[in-house]
Coordinates of C-alpha atoms in Angstrom, one line a residue:
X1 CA 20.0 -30.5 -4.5
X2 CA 23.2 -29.9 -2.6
X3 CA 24.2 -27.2 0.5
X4 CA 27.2 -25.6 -0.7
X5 CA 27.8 -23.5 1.9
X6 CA 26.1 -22.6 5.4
X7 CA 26.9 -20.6 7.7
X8 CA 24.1 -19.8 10.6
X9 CA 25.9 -16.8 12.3
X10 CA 25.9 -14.8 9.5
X11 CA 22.7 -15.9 8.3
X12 CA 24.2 -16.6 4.8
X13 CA 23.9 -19.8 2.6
X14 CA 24.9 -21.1 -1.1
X15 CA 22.7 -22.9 -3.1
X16 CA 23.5 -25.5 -5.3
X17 CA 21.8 -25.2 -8.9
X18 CA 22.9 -28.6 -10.5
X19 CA 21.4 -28.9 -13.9
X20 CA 20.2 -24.7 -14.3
X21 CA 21.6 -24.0 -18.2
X22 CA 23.1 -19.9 -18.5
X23 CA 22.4 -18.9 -15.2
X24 CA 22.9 -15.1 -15.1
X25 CA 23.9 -13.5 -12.1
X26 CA 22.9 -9.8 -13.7
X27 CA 19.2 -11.2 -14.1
X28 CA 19.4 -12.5 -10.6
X29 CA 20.6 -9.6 -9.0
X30 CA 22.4 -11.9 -6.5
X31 CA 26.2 -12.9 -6.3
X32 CA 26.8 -16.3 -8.2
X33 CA 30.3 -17.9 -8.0
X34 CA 30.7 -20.8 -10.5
X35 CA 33.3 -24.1 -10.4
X36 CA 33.2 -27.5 -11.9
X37 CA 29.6 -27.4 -12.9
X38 CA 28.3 -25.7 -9.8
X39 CA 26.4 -22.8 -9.2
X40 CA 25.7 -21.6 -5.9
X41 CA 24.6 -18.0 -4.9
X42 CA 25.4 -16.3 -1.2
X43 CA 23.0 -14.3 0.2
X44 CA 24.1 -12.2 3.8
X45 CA 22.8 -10.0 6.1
X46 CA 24.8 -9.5 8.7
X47 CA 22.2 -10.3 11.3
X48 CA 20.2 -12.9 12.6
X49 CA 17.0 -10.8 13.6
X50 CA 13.7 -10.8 12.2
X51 CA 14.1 -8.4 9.4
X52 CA 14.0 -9.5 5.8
X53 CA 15.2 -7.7 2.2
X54 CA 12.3 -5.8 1.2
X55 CA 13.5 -5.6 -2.6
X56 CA 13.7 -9.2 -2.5
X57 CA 10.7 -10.4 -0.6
X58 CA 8.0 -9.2 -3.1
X59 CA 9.3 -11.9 -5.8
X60 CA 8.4 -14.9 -3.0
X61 CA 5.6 -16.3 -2.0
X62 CA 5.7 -16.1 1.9
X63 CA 6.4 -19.3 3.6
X64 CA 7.2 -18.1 7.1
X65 CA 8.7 -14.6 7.7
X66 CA 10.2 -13.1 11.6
X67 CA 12.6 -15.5 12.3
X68 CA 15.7 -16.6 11.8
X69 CA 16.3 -19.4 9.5
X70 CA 18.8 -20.3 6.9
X71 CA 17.4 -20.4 3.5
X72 CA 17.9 -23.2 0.7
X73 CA 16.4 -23.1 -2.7
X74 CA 17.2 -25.4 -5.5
X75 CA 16.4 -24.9 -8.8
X76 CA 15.3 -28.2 -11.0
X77 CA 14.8 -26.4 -14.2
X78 CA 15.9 -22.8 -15.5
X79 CA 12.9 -21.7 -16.7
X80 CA 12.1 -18.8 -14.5
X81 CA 15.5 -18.1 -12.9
X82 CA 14.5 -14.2 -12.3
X83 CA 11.8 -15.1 -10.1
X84 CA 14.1 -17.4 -7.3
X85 CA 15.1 -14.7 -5.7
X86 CA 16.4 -15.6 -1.6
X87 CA 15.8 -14.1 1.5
X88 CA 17.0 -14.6 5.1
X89 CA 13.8 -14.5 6.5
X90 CA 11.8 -17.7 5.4
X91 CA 12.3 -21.1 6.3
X92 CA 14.1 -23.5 4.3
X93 CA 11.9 -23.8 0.7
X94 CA 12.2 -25.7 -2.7
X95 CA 11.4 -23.4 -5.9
X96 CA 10.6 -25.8 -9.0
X97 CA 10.9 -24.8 -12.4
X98 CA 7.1 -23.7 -12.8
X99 CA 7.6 -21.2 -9.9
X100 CA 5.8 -23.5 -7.5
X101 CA 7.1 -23.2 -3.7
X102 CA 7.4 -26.3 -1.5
X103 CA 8.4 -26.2 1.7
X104 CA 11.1 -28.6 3.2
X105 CA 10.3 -28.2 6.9
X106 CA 6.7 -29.2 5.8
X107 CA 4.9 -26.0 6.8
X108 CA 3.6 -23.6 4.3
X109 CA 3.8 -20.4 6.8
X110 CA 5.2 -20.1 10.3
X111 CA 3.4 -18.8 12.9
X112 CA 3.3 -15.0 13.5
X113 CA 5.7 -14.1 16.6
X114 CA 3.5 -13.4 19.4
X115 CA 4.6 -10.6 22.3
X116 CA 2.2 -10.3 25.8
X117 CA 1.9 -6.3 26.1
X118 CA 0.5 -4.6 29.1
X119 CA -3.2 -4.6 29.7
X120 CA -5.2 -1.6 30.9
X121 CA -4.8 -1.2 34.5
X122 CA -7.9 -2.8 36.4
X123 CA -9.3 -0.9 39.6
X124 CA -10.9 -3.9 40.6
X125 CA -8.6 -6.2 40.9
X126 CA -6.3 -3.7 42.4
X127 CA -4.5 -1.9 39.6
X128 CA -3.2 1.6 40.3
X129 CA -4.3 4.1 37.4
X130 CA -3.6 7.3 37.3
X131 CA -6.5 10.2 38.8
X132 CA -8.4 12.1 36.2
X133 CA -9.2 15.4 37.1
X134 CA -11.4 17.8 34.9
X135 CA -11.1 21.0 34.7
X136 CA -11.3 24.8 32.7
X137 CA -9.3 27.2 31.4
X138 CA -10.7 30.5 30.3
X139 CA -8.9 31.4 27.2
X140 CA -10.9 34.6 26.4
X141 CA -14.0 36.2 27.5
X142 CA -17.0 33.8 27.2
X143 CA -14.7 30.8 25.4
X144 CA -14.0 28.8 28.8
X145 CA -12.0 25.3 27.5
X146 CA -12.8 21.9 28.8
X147 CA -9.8 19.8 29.2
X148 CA -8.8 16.2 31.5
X149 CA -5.2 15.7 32.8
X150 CA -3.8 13.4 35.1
X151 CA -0.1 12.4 35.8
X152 CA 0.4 15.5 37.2
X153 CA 3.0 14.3 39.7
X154 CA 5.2 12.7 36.7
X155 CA 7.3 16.1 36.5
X156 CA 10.1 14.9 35.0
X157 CA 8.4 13.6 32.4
X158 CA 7.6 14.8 28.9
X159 CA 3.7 16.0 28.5
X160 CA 1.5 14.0 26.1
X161 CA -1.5 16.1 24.7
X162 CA -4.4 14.4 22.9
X163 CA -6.2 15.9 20.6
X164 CA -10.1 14.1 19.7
X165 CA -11.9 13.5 16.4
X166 CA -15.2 15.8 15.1
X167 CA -18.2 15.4 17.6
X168 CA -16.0 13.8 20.4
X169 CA -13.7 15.5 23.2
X170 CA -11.6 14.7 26.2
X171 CA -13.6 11.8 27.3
X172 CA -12.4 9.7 24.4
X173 CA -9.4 9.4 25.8
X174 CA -9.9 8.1 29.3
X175 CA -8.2 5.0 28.2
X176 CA -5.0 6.6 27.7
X177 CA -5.2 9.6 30.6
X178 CA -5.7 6.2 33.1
X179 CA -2.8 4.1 32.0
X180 CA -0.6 6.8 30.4
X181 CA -0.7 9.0 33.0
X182 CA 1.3 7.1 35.3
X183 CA 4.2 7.5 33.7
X184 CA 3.8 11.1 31.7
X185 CA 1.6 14.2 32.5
X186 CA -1.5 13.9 30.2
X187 CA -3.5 16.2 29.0
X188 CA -7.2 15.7 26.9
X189 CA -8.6 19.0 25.4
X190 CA -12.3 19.9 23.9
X191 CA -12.0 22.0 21.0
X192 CA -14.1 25.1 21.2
X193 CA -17.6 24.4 19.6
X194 CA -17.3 20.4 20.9
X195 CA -17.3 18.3 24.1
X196 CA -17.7 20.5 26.8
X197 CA -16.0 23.6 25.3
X198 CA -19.6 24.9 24.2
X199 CA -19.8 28.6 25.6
X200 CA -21.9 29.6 28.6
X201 CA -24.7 32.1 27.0
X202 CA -25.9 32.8 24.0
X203 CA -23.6 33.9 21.3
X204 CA -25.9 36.2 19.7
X205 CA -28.8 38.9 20.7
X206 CA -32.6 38.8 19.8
X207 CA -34.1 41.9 19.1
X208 CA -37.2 43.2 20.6
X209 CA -39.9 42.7 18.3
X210 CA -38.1 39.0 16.5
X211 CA -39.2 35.5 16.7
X212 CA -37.6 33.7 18.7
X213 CA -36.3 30.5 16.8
X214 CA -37.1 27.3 18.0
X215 CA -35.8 23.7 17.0
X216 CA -38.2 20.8 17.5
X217 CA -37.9 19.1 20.6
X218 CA -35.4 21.4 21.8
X219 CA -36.8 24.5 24.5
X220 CA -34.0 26.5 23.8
X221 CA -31.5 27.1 21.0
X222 CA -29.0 29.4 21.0
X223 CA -27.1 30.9 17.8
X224 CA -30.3 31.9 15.8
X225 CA -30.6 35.4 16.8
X226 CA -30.5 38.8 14.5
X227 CA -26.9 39.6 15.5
X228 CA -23.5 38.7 17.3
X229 CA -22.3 39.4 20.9
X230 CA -19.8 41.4 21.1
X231 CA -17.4 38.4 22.7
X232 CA -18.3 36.2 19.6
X233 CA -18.0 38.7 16.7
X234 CA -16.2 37.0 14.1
X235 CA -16.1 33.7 16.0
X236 CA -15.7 30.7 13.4
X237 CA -15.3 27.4 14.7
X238 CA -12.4 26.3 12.2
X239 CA -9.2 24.5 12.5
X240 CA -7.7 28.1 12.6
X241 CA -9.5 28.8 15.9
X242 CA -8.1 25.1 17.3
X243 CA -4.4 25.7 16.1
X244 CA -4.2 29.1 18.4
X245 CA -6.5 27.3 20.9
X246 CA -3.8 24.4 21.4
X247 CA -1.0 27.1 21.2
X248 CA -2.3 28.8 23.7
X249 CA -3.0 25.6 25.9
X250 CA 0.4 24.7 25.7
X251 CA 2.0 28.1 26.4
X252 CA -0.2 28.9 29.2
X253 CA -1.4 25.8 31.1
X254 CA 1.3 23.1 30.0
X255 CA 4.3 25.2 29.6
X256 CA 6.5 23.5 27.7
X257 CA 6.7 21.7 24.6
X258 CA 4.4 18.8 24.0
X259 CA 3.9 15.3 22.6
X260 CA 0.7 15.5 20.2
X261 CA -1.7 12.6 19.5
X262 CA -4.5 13.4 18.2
X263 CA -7.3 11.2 16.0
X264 CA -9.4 11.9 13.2
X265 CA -9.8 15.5 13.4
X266 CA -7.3 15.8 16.0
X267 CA -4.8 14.4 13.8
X268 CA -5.3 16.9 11.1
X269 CA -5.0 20.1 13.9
X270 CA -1.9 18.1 15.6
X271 CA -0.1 18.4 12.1
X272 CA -1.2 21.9 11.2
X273 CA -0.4 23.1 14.5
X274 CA 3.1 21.4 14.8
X275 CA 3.8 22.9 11.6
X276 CA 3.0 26.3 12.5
X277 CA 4.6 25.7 16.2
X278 CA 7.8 23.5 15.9
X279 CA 9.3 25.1 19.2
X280 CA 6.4 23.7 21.0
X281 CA 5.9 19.9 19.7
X282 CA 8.2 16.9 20.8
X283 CA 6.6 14.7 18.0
X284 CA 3.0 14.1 16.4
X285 CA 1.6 10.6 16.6
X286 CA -1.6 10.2 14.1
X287 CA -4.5 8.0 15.0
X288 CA -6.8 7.9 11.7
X289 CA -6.0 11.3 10.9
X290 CA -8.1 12.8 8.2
X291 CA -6.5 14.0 5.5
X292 CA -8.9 17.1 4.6
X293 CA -11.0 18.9 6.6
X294 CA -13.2 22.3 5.5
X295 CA -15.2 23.1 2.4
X296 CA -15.2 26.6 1.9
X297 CA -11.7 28.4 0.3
X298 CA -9.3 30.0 3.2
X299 CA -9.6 33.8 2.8
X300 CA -5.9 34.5 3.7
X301 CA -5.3 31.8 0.8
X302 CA -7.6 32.6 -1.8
X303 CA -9.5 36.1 -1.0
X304 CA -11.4 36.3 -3.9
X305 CA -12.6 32.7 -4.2
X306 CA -14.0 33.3 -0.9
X307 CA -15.7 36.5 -1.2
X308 CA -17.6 34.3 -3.7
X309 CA -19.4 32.5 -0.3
X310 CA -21.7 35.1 1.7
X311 CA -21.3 32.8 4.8
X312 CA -18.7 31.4 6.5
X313 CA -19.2 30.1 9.8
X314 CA -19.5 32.8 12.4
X315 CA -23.1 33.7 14.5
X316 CA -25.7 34.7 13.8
X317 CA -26.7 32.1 11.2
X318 CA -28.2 33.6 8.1
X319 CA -31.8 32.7 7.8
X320 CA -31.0 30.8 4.4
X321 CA -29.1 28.0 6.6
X322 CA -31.2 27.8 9.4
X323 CA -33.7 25.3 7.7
X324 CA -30.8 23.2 6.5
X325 CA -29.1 23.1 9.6
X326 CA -32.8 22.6 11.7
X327 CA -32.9 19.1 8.9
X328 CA -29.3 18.0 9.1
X329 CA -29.3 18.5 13.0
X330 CA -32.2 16.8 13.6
X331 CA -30.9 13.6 12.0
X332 CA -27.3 13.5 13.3
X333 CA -28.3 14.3 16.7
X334 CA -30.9 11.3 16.8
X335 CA -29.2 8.9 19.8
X336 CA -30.4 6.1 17.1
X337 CA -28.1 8.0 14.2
X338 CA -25.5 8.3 16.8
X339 CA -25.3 5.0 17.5
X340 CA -25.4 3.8 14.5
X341 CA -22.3 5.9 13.7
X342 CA -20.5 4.4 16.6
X343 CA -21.5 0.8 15.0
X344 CA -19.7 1.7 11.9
X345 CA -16.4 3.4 12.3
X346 CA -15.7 0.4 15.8
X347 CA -14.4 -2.7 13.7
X348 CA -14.8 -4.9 17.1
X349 CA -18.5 -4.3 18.3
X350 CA -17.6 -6.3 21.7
X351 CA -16.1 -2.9 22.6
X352 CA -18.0 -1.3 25.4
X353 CA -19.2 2.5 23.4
X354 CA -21.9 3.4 26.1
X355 CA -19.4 6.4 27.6
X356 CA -18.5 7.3 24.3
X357 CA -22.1 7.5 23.3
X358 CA -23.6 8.9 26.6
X359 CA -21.1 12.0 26.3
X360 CA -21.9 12.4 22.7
X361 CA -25.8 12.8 23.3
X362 CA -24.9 15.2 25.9
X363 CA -22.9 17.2 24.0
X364 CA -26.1 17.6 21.2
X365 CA -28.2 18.3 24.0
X366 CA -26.5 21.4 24.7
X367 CA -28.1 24.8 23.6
X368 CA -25.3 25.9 21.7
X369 CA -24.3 22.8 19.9
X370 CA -26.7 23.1 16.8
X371 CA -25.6 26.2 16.0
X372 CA -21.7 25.2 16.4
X373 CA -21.9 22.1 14.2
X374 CA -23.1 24.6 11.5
X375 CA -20.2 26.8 12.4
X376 CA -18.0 23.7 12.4
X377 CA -19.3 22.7 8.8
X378 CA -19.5 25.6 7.2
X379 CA -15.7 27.2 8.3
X380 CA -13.5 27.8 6.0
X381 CA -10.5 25.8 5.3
X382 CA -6.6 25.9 7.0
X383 CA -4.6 28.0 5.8
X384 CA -2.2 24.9 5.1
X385 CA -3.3 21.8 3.7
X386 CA -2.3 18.5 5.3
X387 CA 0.6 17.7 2.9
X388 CA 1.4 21.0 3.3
X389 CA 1.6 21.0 6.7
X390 CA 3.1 17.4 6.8
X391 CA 5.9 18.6 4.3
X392 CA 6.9 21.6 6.8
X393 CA 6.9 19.1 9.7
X394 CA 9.4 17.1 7.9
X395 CA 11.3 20.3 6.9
X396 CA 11.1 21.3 10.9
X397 CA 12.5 17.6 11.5
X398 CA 9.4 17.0 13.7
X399 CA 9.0 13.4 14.7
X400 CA 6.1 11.7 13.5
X401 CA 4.6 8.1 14.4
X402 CA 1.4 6.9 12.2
X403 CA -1.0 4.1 14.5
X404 CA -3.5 3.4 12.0
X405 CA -6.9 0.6 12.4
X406 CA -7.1 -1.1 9.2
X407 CA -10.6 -1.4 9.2
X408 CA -11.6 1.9 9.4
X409 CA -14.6 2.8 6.7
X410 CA -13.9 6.5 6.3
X411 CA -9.9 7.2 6.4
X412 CA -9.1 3.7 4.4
X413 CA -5.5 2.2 5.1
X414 CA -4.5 3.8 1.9
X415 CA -4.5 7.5 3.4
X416 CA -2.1 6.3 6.0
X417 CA 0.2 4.5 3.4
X418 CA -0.1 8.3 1.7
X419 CA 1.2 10.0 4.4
X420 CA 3.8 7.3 4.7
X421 CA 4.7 7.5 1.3
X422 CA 5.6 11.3 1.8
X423 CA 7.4 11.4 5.3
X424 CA 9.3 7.5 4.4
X425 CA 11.1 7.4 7.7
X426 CA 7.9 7.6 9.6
X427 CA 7.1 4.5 11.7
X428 CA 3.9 2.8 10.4
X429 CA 2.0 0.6 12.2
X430 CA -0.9 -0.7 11.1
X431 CA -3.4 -2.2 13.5
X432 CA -5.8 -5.2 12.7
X433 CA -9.0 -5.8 13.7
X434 CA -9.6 -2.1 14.6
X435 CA -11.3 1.0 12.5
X436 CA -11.5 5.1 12.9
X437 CA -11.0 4.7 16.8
X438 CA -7.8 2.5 17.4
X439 CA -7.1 4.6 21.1
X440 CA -10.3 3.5 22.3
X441 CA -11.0 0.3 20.4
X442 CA -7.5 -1.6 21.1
X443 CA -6.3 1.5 23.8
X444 CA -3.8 -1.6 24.8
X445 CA -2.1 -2.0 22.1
X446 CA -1.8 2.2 21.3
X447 CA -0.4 2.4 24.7
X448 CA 2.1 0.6 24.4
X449 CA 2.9 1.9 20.8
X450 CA 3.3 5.5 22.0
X451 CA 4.9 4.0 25.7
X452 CA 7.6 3.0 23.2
X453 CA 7.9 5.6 20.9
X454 CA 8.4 8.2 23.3
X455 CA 11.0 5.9 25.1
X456 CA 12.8 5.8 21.6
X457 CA 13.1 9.7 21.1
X458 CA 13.7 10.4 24.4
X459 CA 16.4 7.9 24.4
X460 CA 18.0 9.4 21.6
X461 CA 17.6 6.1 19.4
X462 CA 19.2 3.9 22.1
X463 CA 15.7 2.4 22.8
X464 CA 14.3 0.0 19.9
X465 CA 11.0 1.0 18.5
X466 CA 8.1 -1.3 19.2
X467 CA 8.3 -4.6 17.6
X468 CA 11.5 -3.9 16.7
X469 CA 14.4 -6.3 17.6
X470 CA 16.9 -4.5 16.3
X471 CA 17.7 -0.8 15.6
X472 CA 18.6 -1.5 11.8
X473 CA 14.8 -3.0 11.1
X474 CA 13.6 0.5 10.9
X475 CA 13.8 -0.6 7.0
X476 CA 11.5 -3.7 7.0
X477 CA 8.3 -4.9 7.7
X478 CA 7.6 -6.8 10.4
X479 CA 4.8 -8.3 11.9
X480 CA 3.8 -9.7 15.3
X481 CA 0.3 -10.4 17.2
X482 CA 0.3 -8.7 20.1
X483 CA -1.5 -10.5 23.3
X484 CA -3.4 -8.7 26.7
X485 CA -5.7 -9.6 28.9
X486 CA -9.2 -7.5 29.3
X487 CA -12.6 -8.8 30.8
X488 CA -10.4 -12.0 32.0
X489 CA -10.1 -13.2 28.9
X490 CA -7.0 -13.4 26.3
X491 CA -7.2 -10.9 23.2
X492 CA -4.8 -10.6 20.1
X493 CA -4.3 -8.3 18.1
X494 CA -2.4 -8.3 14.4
X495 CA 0.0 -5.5 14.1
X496 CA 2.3 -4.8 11.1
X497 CA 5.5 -2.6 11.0
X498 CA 6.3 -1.0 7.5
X499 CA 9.5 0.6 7.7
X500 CA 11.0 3.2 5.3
X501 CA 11.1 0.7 2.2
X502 CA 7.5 0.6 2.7
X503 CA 5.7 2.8 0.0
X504 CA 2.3 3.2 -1.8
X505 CA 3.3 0.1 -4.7
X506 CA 3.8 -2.0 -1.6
X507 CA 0.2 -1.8 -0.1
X508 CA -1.1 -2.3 -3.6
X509 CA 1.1 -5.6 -3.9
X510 CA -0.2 -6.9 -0.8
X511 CA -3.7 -5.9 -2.0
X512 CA -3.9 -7.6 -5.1
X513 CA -1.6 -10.4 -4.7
X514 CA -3.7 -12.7 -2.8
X515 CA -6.1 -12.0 -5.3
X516 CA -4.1 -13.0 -8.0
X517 CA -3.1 -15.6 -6.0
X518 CA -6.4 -16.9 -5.4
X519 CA -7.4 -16.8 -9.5
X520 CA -4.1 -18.8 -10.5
X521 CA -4.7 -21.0 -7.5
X522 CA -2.4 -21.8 -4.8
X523 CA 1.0 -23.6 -5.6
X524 CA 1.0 -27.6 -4.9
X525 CA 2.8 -29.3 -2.2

């Protein structure tokens, strides 16, 4: 093998391929210059970050990737010539003529760049964090609204609303309202029928000579009567109810547009309501966002589909779903259930869920809260769907930023790389180990996600996204292990970048490669 040509500042090199027989530059999709028996190809890129050709890079085995390197390949025998393809982000490699891949440096993989991020700020040692304060805001008569803020003294800074997942509220979000709020105004809202947004009395009236119904265990239960108060007649819990309750929120408590994060659930109402409210949103950031949510047919959408279903949510209960809601009830609001729930969906059981699952136990506890689960479950669906909604946010130009645990059991990695496949120029990052939560499971490392993309679309562009060395990487992949401090004790954390080359066949390369991989075994040394 000989070095034609090297040239470290441009991260470009030529490659000598003594002995390789019809060597076609077409085939090899890379520029080949040919004289007195010697074929070398140049590869450039202009710079010498940490971003590598994503059209290239899926031919290679990875030997190193995220930093810079000049890359030398030599070619013993043309057998395979289509599959030595070069990229400038691997260390120096030798391809044989079987498709094997040596390494000259002597390593088969450098080490994963690793960047200290901030940890949470600790009271005891010191550490100012920001005042929560809880509060209320009647929105209408009887449907008082349970929210946290803090930050409040940050006023010329941009407002960050979170939005929680099903069967949580603002208290899942103490994480972010402590650190986050010293630097923005945050805001944490309960969705009516969750959290602390349960209403006061009963939404519906006994009559004189009924039964009073009764759950087991449970004194008083309210919801089960013959017929609606007047307040709560044609009150559905649905996502309809939560897209003019967040509008609201905004337009009468906030007062001015908004950045939304919301997970799970509150992903899904984040994007619906952005795309119904463009004036009012800054950008969306989706934690585990669930792609669907409702059963039943939208009336407004499909009228006579839904006619078909005598029941859709709103009080009282017909008598027909009170003993399925009395069965269901009784097993999701078991503290055992519940905490078995919290076991699955947390990839990292060393987190601390007692909080979490003390709030959620209260919340079932309530009066109302059997009853608005069934509301909750049996509303009908948005009256846009989540592509739709996403494909009108991209229409409306709305920023959005995907943060999504890669061990999560219910929205799999592939619904992110879905939503990533339809808005491309979305920043993905992908989080690893973490599952359904990521906020409260690794609330470090989605702190300083959103710290930075807020910076960048504030700045205009002038500030890098996170992980991101340079502005033009916004087309790679790139990945890094990101390192804090909690408990005393050093923690890291795996996060990858997919930029907008990233799509769908991607995540199913890196799926069943090192499978494949593993079958044809690995290549010698």
């Amino acid at each position: 093998m000989e070095i034609i040509y090297c040239h470290a500042v441009q991260s470009c090199c030529a490659v000598d391929f003594k002995g390789v027989k019809e060597l076609d530059p077409h085939r090899l999709k890379l520029p080949v210059a040919r004289e007195k028996g010697v074929s070398s190809v140049v590869i450039e890129s202009g710079f010498t970050s940490s971003r590598h050709s994503h059209l290239y890079s899926s031919r290679l085995k990875k030997v190193g990737q995220h930093r810079v390197s000049t890359t030398v390949c030599s070619v013993n025998r043309y057998e395979d010539a289509t599959a030595s393809v070069l990229s400038d982000s691997y260390d120096p490699y030798v391809l044989d003529g079987e498709g094997g891949l040596r390494s000259l440096t002597g390593t088969r993989q450098a080490a994963t760049p690793k960047v200290s991020i901030p940890s949470l700020p600790d009271e005891e040692n010191g550490d100012n964090s920001a005042q929560i304060s809880s509060c209320f805001w009647e929105w209408k008569p009887n449907l008082n609204v349970h929210y946290e803020t803090s930050g409040s003294e940050n006023v010329n800074s941009p407002p960050v609303l979170f939005l929680p997942g099903f069967g949580t509220g603002s208290f899942h979000y103490k994480k972010q309202l402590k650190d986050l709020g010293r630097d923005y105004r945050a805001f944490a809202l309960d969705f009516l029928g969750q959290g602390m947004s349960l209403p006061h009395e009963d939404p519906t009236l006994q009559s004189e000579d009924g039964n009073k119904y009764m759950l087991p265990g449970q004194n008083d239960i309210w919801g089960f009567g013959d017929e609606s108060e007047t307040w709560a007649n044609k009150l559905v819990y649905s996502a309809d109810l939560w897209r003019d309750q967040v509008q609201n929120f905004i337009e009468e408590v906030i007062k001015e547009p908004v950045y939304l994060v919301g997970n799970s659930l509150g992903g899904f109402v984040a994007l619906y309501f952005a795309a119904c409210n463009p004036h009012l949103v800054k950008g969306v950031t989706l934690l585990n966002a669930t792609p669907v949510w409702g059963f039943l047919p939208n009336p407004e959408r499909s009228p006579r589909l839904s006619r078909l279903f005598p029941w859709t949510g709103t009080f009282p209960l017909p008598s027909g779903v009170r003993k399925l809601v009395e069965v269901l009830w009784l097993k999701i609001s078991d503290p055992r259930s519940i905490a078995k729930i919290l076991e699955q969906v947390y990839a990292d059981h060393s987190t601390n869920v007692d909080d979490v699952f003390a709030h959620i136990v209260k919340a079932t506890q309530h009066p109302a809260a059997a009853a608005s689960f069934a509301s909750i479950m049996f509303a009908p669906q948005a009256q846009l769907s989540f592509k739709e909604a996403l494909s009108r946010c991209q229409t409306n130009n709305t920023p959005i930023c995907l943060a999504y645990g890669k061990e999560d059991p219910w929205v799999m990695p592939i619904c992110g790389i879905q939503v990533k496949n339809q808005v491309p120029d979305a920043p993905y990052y992908e989080i690893s180990p973490a599952g359904h939560c990521p906020h409260d499971e690794v609330p470090e490392v989605v702190n300083f996600l959103l710290r930075g993309w807020i910076k960048n679309l504030e700045s205009g562009g002038s500030t890098v996204l996170p992980l991101l060395d340079e502005p033009e990487n916004l087309c790679y992949e790139v990945t890094k292990d990101l390192e804090f401090s909690r408990g005393g004790s050093k923690k890291s954390v795996r996060v990858q970048f997919h930029g907008s080359n990233y799509s769908i066949w991607s995540w199913l390369n890196s799926q069943f490669k090192p499978i494949f991989e593993r079958r044809l075994g690995q290549p010698s040394t």
